[in-house]
């Protein structure tokens, strides 16, 4: 069903290999007589011409370690048109080697959020068992938080996860608005390095993926909180918290708001922009929460196929999922709080504008009344004191 969409995207997407826009992560263990001796971890940039060697672990990519994680990370090019900083040939090779599902490419093209899983069963014996699982996740597009996707396949027997990560700022450090940001690969690497005991679990990468997304949401929420405080300061009417102990009085900024329409319009623009950003972050956090719940359901299916040896690992991952669920719940509550504060400030500004307009209308009405009285007086004086020759009359 997805094959038609996949073929269309293969033809319409931009395939443009670029230097330092493609790289990889490998993680696993060195084994000695079947016992893990020491962890193995490696990450580096890739030239497009090296993708085949890396996929086959030949040449300079040959290793004695048994890799549990193999991740190809590619920068996204363009916005409306899906773009990859790699050749189509390299993508197809990765797709084949990683056994990526046909729906992976269409999902990576979505601007809204999407998550999907597919379980493959081994029916060779009488008791069907899970042989592998594919998970594809694409976060909702919001450049401050990220616009990236993940498609992976995990083989349960070997405990190996192979994945493609694709999106903005995977390797670059500049947002579309010019702000600097830490590339996603740096955070992802740190998180993977700190979770050695979970390298063989199929849901580690999705959780690392979402944790990076949540960290961006935290940064954006802190920035928005600062903007809300600035707006409250400009309005100058709040007397709560530490401000309750300070007699601020009528500030110059408040006088400017009362007297200058440009100042009021500028503040209205900042208020509506901040309110929109808060709404967008709230929407994305709601999606993150739903995605974590989705991963919890997938984990329930995996647990049924994991043996007793994986109990400790499953328990650790459950704790991680629970922590992230509570974390996103808290982050969402904070953005709801910001949204309510902005609504209060909007109401204050609307009332201020209405009050200012009412004063202007009152002045106009008063001036009009004075002008009317003056004209009546002038007419009376003219009739009373001008000579009769100046008074017009009509001949009958």
CSV table of C-alpha atoms in Angstrom, one decimal:
chain,number,residue,atom,x,y,z
A,1,UNK,CA,0.0,0.0,0.0
A,2,UNK,CA,2.9,2.4,0.8
A,3,UNK,CA,5.0,1.3,-2.2
A,4,UNK,CA,3.4,3.7,-4.6
A,5,UNK,CA,4.0,6.7,-2.2
A,6,UNK,CA,7.6,5.4,-1.7
A,7,UNK,CA,8.3,5.3,-5.4
A,8,UNK,CA,6.9,8.8,-5.9
A,9,UNK,CA,9.1,10.2,-3.2
A,10,UNK,CA,12.2,8.4,-4.5
A,11,UNK,CA,11.7,10.3,-7.8
A,12,UNK,CA,10.6,13.7,-6.4
A,13,UNK,CA,13.0,14.0,-3.4
A,14,UNK,CA,16.3,15.9,-3.6
A,15,UNK,CA,19.4,13.7,-3.4
A,16,UNK,CA,22.5,15.8,-2.9
A,17,UNK,CA,25.5,14.4,-1.0
A,18,UNK,CA,27.2,17.1,1.1
A,19,UNK,CA,30.3,17.2,3.2
A,20,UNK,CA,29.8,16.7,6.9
A,21,UNK,CA,26.1,16.2,6.5
A,22,UNK,CA,26.2,12.4,6.8
A,23,UNK,CA,27.6,10.3,9.5
A,24,UNK,CA,27.1,7.2,11.7
A,25,UNK,CA,27.1,5.8,15.2
A,26,UNK,CA,28.1,2.3,16.2
A,27,UNK,CA,27.8,0.8,19.6
A,28,UNK,CA,28.4,-2.7,20.9
A,29,UNK,CA,30.8,-4.9,22.8
A,30,UNK,CA,34.0,-6.8,22.3
A,31,UNK,CA,33.6,-10.5,23.2
A,32,UNK,CA,36.1,-13.0,24.5
A,33,UNK,CA,35.0,-16.6,24.6
A,34,UNK,CA,31.3,-15.6,24.6
A,35,UNK,CA,31.7,-13.1,27.4
A,36,UNK,CA,31.5,-9.3,26.9
A,37,UNK,CA,35.0,-7.9,27.5
A,38,UNK,CA,34.6,-4.2,27.0
A,39,UNK,CA,32.1,-1.8,25.3
A,40,UNK,CA,32.7,-0.5,21.7
A,41,UNK,CA,31.6,2.9,20.6
A,42,UNK,CA,32.4,4.9,17.4
A,43,UNK,CA,30.9,7.8,15.6
A,44,UNK,CA,32.2,9.8,12.6
A,45,UNK,CA,31.3,11.6,9.4
A,46,UNK,CA,30.8,9.6,6.3
A,47,UNK,CA,31.4,10.4,2.7
A,48,UNK,CA,28.6,9.3,0.4
A,49,UNK,CA,31.1,7.1,-1.4
A,50,UNK,CA,31.9,5.3,1.9
A,51,UNK,CA,28.3,4.3,2.7
A,52,UNK,CA,28.5,0.9,1.0
A,53,UNK,CA,31.7,0.0,2.9
A,54,UNK,CA,30.2,1.1,6.2
A,55,UNK,CA,27.0,-0.9,5.6
A,56,UNK,CA,29.0,-4.0,4.9
A,57,UNK,CA,31.6,-3.2,7.6
A,58,UNK,CA,34.5,-3.5,5.2
A,59,UNK,CA,37.7,-1.5,4.6
A,60,UNK,CA,38.3,1.1,7.4
A,61,UNK,CA,34.9,0.2,8.9
A,62,UNK,CA,35.8,-3.4,9.7
A,63,UNK,CA,35.7,-4.3,13.4
A,64,UNK,CA,36.0,-7.3,15.7
A,65,UNK,CA,33.2,-5.9,18.0
A,66,UNK,CA,29.7,-7.2,17.9
A,67,UNK,CA,27.5,-4.1,17.2
A,68,UNK,CA,24.2,-3.8,18.9
A,69,UNK,CA,23.4,-0.4,17.4
A,70,UNK,CA,24.2,0.8,13.9
A,71,UNK,CA,22.8,4.2,13.1
A,72,UNK,CA,23.1,6.2,9.8
A,73,UNK,CA,22.4,9.9,10.4
A,74,UNK,CA,21.6,12.2,7.4
A,75,UNK,CA,20.9,15.9,7.3
A,76,UNK,CA,17.6,16.9,5.8
A,77,UNK,CA,17.6,19.4,2.9
A,78,UNK,CA,14.8,21.8,2.1
A,79,UNK,CA,11.4,22.1,3.7
A,80,UNK,CA,8.5,21.5,1.3
A,81,UNK,CA,10.5,19.1,-0.9
A,82,UNK,CA,12.0,16.2,0.9
A,83,UNK,CA,15.8,16.3,0.6
A,84,UNK,CA,18.7,14.0,1.7
A,85,UNK,CA,22.4,14.9,2.0
A,86,UNK,CA,23.2,11.6,0.4
A,87,UNK,CA,22.7,9.9,-3.0
A,88,UNK,CA,19.6,7.9,-3.9
A,89,UNK,CA,21.9,4.9,-4.4
A,90,UNK,CA,23.2,5.1,-0.8
A,91,UNK,CA,19.7,5.5,0.6
A,92,UNK,CA,18.5,2.4,-1.3
A,93,UNK,CA,21.5,0.4,0.0
A,94,UNK,CA,20.8,1.5,3.6
A,95,UNK,CA,17.1,0.7,3.1
A,96,UNK,CA,18.0,-2.8,2.0
A,97,UNK,CA,20.7,-3.5,4.6
A,98,UNK,CA,18.5,-2.2,7.4
A,99,UNK,CA,15.4,-3.9,6.1
A,100,UNK,CA,13.5,-0.6,6.4
A,101,UNK,CA,9.7,-0.8,5.8
A,102,UNK,CA,8.1,0.8,2.6
A,103,UNK,CA,6.2,3.2,4.8
A,104,UNK,CA,9.4,4.7,6.3
A,105,UNK,CA,10.0,7.2,3.5
A,106,UNK,CA,6.4,8.5,3.3
A,107,UNK,CA,6.4,9.0,7.1
A,108,UNK,CA,9.7,10.9,7.0
A,109,UNK,CA,8.0,13.3,4.5
A,110,UNK,CA,5.2,14.2,6.9
A,111,UNK,CA,5.1,17.6,8.6
A,112,UNK,CA,2.8,16.4,11.3
A,113,UNK,CA,3.8,13.8,13.8
A,114,UNK,CA,3.5,10.1,13.1
A,115,UNK,CA,4.5,6.9,14.8
A,116,UNK,CA,4.2,3.3,13.5
A,117,UNK,CA,5.4,-0.2,14.4
A,118,UNK,CA,5.4,-3.4,12.5
A,119,UNK,CA,6.1,-6.8,14.1
A,120,UNK,CA,7.5,-9.7,12.0
A,121,UNK,CA,6.8,-13.2,13.4
A,122,UNK,CA,8.8,-16.4,13.0
A,123,UNK,CA,6.4,-19.2,12.1
A,124,UNK,CA,9.1,-21.9,11.5
A,125,UNK,CA,8.0,-23.8,14.6
A,126,UNK,CA,4.6,-24.6,16.2
A,127,UNK,CA,5.0,-21.7,18.6
A,128,UNK,CA,5.1,-18.4,16.7
A,129,UNK,CA,7.6,-16.0,18.1
A,130,UNK,CA,8.6,-12.4,17.3
A,131,UNK,CA,11.6,-12.4,14.9
A,132,UNK,CA,12.0,-8.6,14.4
A,133,UNK,CA,10.3,-5.3,14.9
A,134,UNK,CA,10.3,-2.1,12.9
A,135,UNK,CA,9.5,1.3,14.4
A,136,UNK,CA,9.2,4.5,12.5
A,137,UNK,CA,8.7,7.9,14.2
A,138,UNK,CA,8.5,11.4,12.7
A,139,UNK,CA,8.1,14.3,15.1
A,140,UNK,CA,5.7,17.2,14.4
A,141,UNK,CA,7.6,19.9,12.4
A,142,UNK,CA,8.5,22.9,14.6
A,143,UNK,CA,12.0,24.3,13.8
A,144,UNK,CA,12.7,25.4,17.3
A,145,UNK,CA,12.1,21.8,18.6
A,146,UNK,CA,13.2,19.8,15.6
A,147,UNK,CA,12.0,18.3,12.3
A,148,UNK,CA,13.5,14.9,12.2
A,149,UNK,CA,12.5,11.2,11.9
A,150,UNK,CA,13.7,7.8,12.8
A,151,UNK,CA,13.2,4.4,11.1
A,152,UNK,CA,14.7,1.3,12.7
A,153,UNK,CA,14.6,-2.5,12.4
A,154,UNK,CA,15.5,-4.6,15.4
A,155,UNK,CA,16.3,-8.3,15.2
A,156,UNK,CA,15.4,-10.0,18.5
A,157,UNK,CA,17.7,-13.1,18.1
A,158,UNK,CA,20.9,-11.0,17.7
A,159,UNK,CA,19.7,-8.0,19.7
A,160,UNK,CA,20.9,-5.7,16.9
A,161,UNK,CA,19.2,-2.4,16.0
A,162,UNK,CA,19.9,-0.8,12.6
A,163,UNK,CA,18.4,2.7,12.0
A,164,UNK,CA,18.2,5.7,9.8
A,165,UNK,CA,17.9,9.2,11.4
A,166,UNK,CA,17.0,12.0,9.1
A,167,UNK,CA,16.2,15.7,9.8
A,168,UNK,CA,17.2,19.3,10.2
A,169,UNK,CA,20.1,20.1,12.5
A,170,UNK,CA,21.3,16.5,12.7
A,171,UNK,CA,24.8,17.8,11.9
A,172,UNK,CA,24.3,21.6,11.5
A,173,UNK,CA,24.0,24.1,14.3
A,174,UNK,CA,22.0,26.9,12.8
A,175,UNK,CA,18.2,27.2,12.9
A,176,UNK,CA,16.2,28.7,10.0
A,177,UNK,CA,15.9,31.9,12.0
A,178,UNK,CA,19.6,32.2,12.4
A,179,UNK,CA,19.8,31.1,16.1
A,180,UNK,CA,22.6,28.7,17.1
A,181,UNK,CA,21.7,25.4,18.5
A,182,UNK,CA,23.6,22.2,19.5
A,183,UNK,CA,23.2,19.6,16.7
A,184,UNK,CA,21.0,16.6,17.4
A,185,UNK,CA,23.8,14.1,16.9
A,186,UNK,CA,25.7,15.5,19.9
A,187,UNK,CA,22.9,15.0,22.3
A,188,UNK,CA,22.0,11.6,20.8
A,189,UNK,CA,25.6,10.4,21.2
A,190,UNK,CA,25.7,11.5,24.9
A,191,UNK,CA,22.5,9.7,25.6
A,192,UNK,CA,23.5,6.5,23.9
A,193,UNK,CA,26.9,6.4,25.6
A,194,UNK,CA,25.2,6.7,29.0
A,195,UNK,CA,22.9,3.7,28.5
A,196,UNK,CA,25.2,0.8,27.7
A,197,UNK,CA,23.0,-1.7,29.5
A,198,UNK,CA,20.1,-0.9,27.1
A,199,UNK,CA,22.1,-1.0,23.8
A,200,UNK,CA,20.4,-4.3,22.8
A,201,UNK,CA,16.9,-3.2,23.5
A,202,UNK,CA,14.8,-2.3,20.5
A,203,UNK,CA,13.2,0.8,22.1
A,204,UNK,CA,16.3,2.5,23.3
A,205,UNK,CA,16.7,4.6,20.2
A,206,UNK,CA,13.1,5.8,20.1
A,207,UNK,CA,13.4,6.9,23.7
A,208,UNK,CA,16.7,8.6,23.1
A,209,UNK,CA,15.1,10.2,20.1
A,210,UNK,CA,12.2,11.5,22.1
A,211,UNK,CA,14.4,12.6,25.0
A,212,UNK,CA,16.3,14.9,22.6
A,213,UNK,CA,13.0,16.3,21.3
A,214,UNK,CA,11.9,17.0,24.9
A,215,UNK,CA,15.1,18.7,25.7
A,216,UNK,CA,14.5,21.2,22.9
A,217,UNK,CA,11.0,21.7,24.2
A,218,UNK,CA,12.4,22.6,27.6
A,219,UNK,CA,14.7,25.2,26.1
A,220,UNK,CA,11.9,26.7,24.1
A,221,UNK,CA,9.6,26.8,27.1
A,222,UNK,CA,12.3,28.6,29.2
A,223,UNK,CA,12.7,31.1,26.3
A,224,UNK,CA,8.9,31.7,26.1
A,225,UNK,CA,8.7,32.2,29.9
A,226,UNK,CA,11.3,35.0,29.6
A,227,UNK,CA,9.2,36.6,26.8
A,228,UNK,CA,6.0,36.3,29.0
A,229,UNK,CA,7.9,38.1,31.8
A,230,UNK,CA,9.0,40.9,29.5
A,231,UNK,CA,5.4,41.4,28.3
A,232,UNK,CA,4.1,41.5,31.9
A,233,UNK,CA,6.8,44.1,32.7
A,234,UNK,CA,5.8,46.2,29.7
A,235,UNK,CA,2.2,46.2,30.8
A,236,UNK,CA,3.3,46.9,34.3
A,237,UNK,CA,0.1,45.8,36.1
A,238,UNK,CA,1.1,42.6,37.8
A,239,UNK,CA,1.5,42.7,41.6
A,240,UNK,CA,2.0,39.1,42.5
A,241,UNK,CA,5.0,37.1,43.8
A,242,UNK,CA,8.1,39.3,44.4
A,243,UNK,CA,6.4,42.2,42.6
A,244,UNK,CA,3.8,42.4,45.4
A,245,UNK,CA,6.6,43.9,47.7
A,246,UNK,CA,7.5,46.6,45.1
A,247,UNK,CA,5.6,49.8,44.5
A,248,UNK,CA,6.1,50.2,40.8
A,249,UNK,CA,3.6,53.0,40.1
A,250,UNK,CA,2.8,54.3,36.6
A,251,UNK,CA,5.9,53.7,34.5
A,252,UNK,CA,7.0,55.5,31.4
A,253,UNK,CA,6.2,52.3,29.4
A,254,UNK,CA,2.7,52.4,30.7
A,255,UNK,CA,2.3,56.0,29.7
A,256,UNK,CA,3.6,55.2,26.2
A,257,UNK,CA,1.1,52.4,25.9
A,258,UNK,CA,-1.8,54.8,26.9
A,259,UNK,CA,-0.6,57.5,24.5
A,260,UNK,CA,1.0,55.8,21.5
A,261,UNK,CA,-0.9,53.5,19.2
A,262,UNK,CA,2.4,52.1,17.8
A,263,UNK,CA,3.5,50.9,21.2
A,264,UNK,CA,0.2,49.2,21.8
A,265,UNK,CA,0.4,47.5,18.3
A,266,UNK,CA,3.9,46.3,19.0
A,267,UNK,CA,3.0,44.8,22.3
A,268,UNK,CA,-0.1,43.2,20.7
A,269,UNK,CA,2.2,41.6,18.1
A,270,UNK,CA,4.5,40.2,20.8
A,271,UNK,CA,1.6,38.9,22.8
A,272,UNK,CA,0.0,37.1,19.9
A,273,UNK,CA,3.3,35.7,18.6
A,274,UNK,CA,4.2,34.4,22.1
A,275,UNK,CA,0.7,32.9,22.5
A,276,UNK,CA,1.0,31.1,19.1
A,277,UNK,CA,4.5,29.7,20.0
A,278,UNK,CA,3.2,28.5,23.4
A,279,UNK,CA,0.2,26.8,21.6
A,280,UNK,CA,2.5,25.1,19.2
A,281,UNK,CA,4.8,23.8,21.9
A,282,UNK,CA,1.8,22.6,23.9
A,283,UNK,CA,0.6,20.7,20.8
A,284,UNK,CA,4.0,19.1,20.2
A,285,UNK,CA,4.3,18.0,23.9
A,286,UNK,CA,0.8,16.4,23.7
A,287,UNK,CA,2.1,14.5,20.7
A,288,UNK,CA,5.2,13.4,22.6
A,289,UNK,CA,3.0,12.2,25.4
A,290,UNK,CA,0.9,10.1,23.0
A,291,UNK,CA,4.1,8.7,21.4
A,292,UNK,CA,5.5,7.6,24.8
A,293,UNK,CA,2.2,5.9,25.4
A,294,UNK,CA,2.6,4.2,22.0
A,295,UNK,CA,6.1,3.0,22.9
A,296,UNK,CA,4.7,1.6,26.2
A,297,UNK,CA,2.3,-0.5,24.3
A,298,UNK,CA,5.0,-1.7,21.9
A,299,UNK,CA,7.1,-2.6,24.9
A,300,UNK,CA,4.3,-4.7,26.3
A,301,UNK,CA,4.4,-6.8,23.1
A,302,UNK,CA,8.1,-7.1,23.3
A,303,UNK,CA,8.1,-8.2,26.9
A,304,UNK,CA,6.1,-11.3,26.0
A,305,UNK,CA,8.9,-12.5,23.8
A,306,UNK,CA,11.8,-11.6,26.0
A,307,UNK,CA,13.2,-14.4,28.2
A,308,UNK,CA,14.1,-14.3,31.9
A,309,UNK,CA,17.6,-12.9,31.0
A,310,UNK,CA,16.0,-9.7,29.9
A,311,UNK,CA,14.0,-9.0,33.0
A,312,UNK,CA,16.5,-6.5,34.4
A,313,UNK,CA,16.7,-4.7,31.1
A,314,UNK,CA,13.0,-4.6,30.6
A,315,UNK,CA,12.6,-3.2,34.1
A,316,UNK,CA,15.2,-0.5,33.5
A,317,UNK,CA,13.4,0.5,30.3
A,318,UNK,CA,10.0,0.6,32.0
A,319,UNK,CA,11.5,3.0,34.6
A,320,UNK,CA,12.9,5.2,31.8
A,321,UNK,CA,9.5,5.3,30.0
A,322,UNK,CA,7.7,6.2,33.2
A,323,UNK,CA,10.2,9.0,33.9
A,324,UNK,CA,9.7,10.4,30.4
A,325,UNK,CA,5.9,10.2,30.7
A,326,UNK,CA,6.0,12.2,34.0
A,327,UNK,CA,8.5,14.6,32.5
A,328,UNK,CA,6.4,15.4,29.4
A,329,UNK,CA,3.3,15.7,31.6
A,330,UNK,CA,5.1,18.3,33.8
A,331,UNK,CA,6.4,20.1,30.7
A,332,UNK,CA,2.9,20.2,29.2
A,333,UNK,CA,1.4,21.6,32.5
A,334,UNK,CA,4.0,24.4,32.4
A,335,UNK,CA,3.1,25.4,28.8
A,336,UNK,CA,-0.6,25.4,29.9
A,337,UNK,CA,0.4,27.7,32.7
A,338,UNK,CA,2.2,30.0,30.2
A,339,UNK,CA,-0.8,30.0,27.9
A,340,UNK,CA,-3.2,31.1,30.7
A,341,UNK,CA,-0.8,33.9,31.7
A,342,UNK,CA,-0.7,35.2,28.2
A,343,UNK,CA,-4.5,35.0,27.9
A,344,UNK,CA,-4.7,37.2,31.0
A,345,UNK,CA,-2.2,39.7,29.5
A,346,UNK,CA,-4.2,39.7,26.2
A,347,UNK,CA,-7.4,40.6,28.2
A,348,UNK,CA,-5.6,43.4,29.9
A,349,UNK,CA,-4.3,44.8,26.7
A,350,UNK,CA,-7.7,44.5,25.0
A,351,UNK,CA,-9.3,46.4,27.9
A,352,UNK,CA,-6.5,49.0,27.8
A,353,UNK,CA,-7.2,49.6,24.0
A,354,UNK,CA,-10.9,49.7,24.6
A,355,UNK,CA,-10.5,52.2,27.4
A,356,UNK,CA,-8.1,54.4,25.3
A,357,UNK,CA,-10.6,54.3,22.4
A,358,UNK,CA,-13.4,55.2,24.7
A,359,UNK,CA,-11.5,58.2,26.0
A,360,UNK,CA,-10.7,59.4,22.4
A,361,UNK,CA,-14.4,59.0,21.5
A,362,UNK,CA,-15.4,61.0,24.6
A,363,UNK,CA,-13.0,63.8,23.6
A,364,UNK,CA,-14.3,63.9,20.1
A,365,UNK,CA,-17.9,64.0,21.3
A,366,UNK,CA,-17.0,66.8,23.8
A,367,UNK,CA,-15.2,68.8,21.1
A,368,UNK,CA,-18.2,68.3,18.7
A,369,UNK,CA,-20.6,69.6,21.4
A,370,UNK,CA,-18.5,72.7,22.0
A,371,UNK,CA,-18.2,73.4,18.2
A,372,UNK,CA,-22.0,73.1,17.9
A,373,UNK,CA,-22.6,75.6,20.7
A,374,UNK,CA,-20.1,78.1,19.2
A,375,UNK,CA,-21.9,77.9,15.8
A,376,UNK,CA,-25.3,78.6,17.4
A,377,UNK,CA,-23.9,81.6,19.3
A,378,UNK,CA,-22.2,83.0,16.1
A,379,UNK,CA,-25.5,82.7,14.2
A,380,UNK,CA,-27.4,84.6,16.9
A,381,UNK,CA,-24.9,87.4,17.0
A,382,UNK,CA,-24.9,87.7,13.2
A,383,UNK,CA,-28.7,88.0,13.1
A,384,UNK,CA,-28.9,90.5,16.0
A,385,UNK,CA,-26.1,93.0,15.1
A,386,UNK,CA,-25.6,93.0,11.3
A,387,UNK,CA,-27.5,95.6,9.2
A,388,UNK,CA,-30.6,94.5,7.6
A,389,UNK,CA,-29.0,94.8,4.1
A,390,UNK,CA,-26.8,91.9,5.0
A,391,UNK,CA,-29.8,89.7,5.8
A,392,UNK,CA,-30.9,87.7,2.8
A,393,UNK,CA,-34.6,87.4,1.9
A,394,UNK,CA,-36.6,85.8,-0.8
A,395,UNK,CA,-38.9,87.7,-3.3
A,396,UNK,CA,-42.4,86.4,-3.5
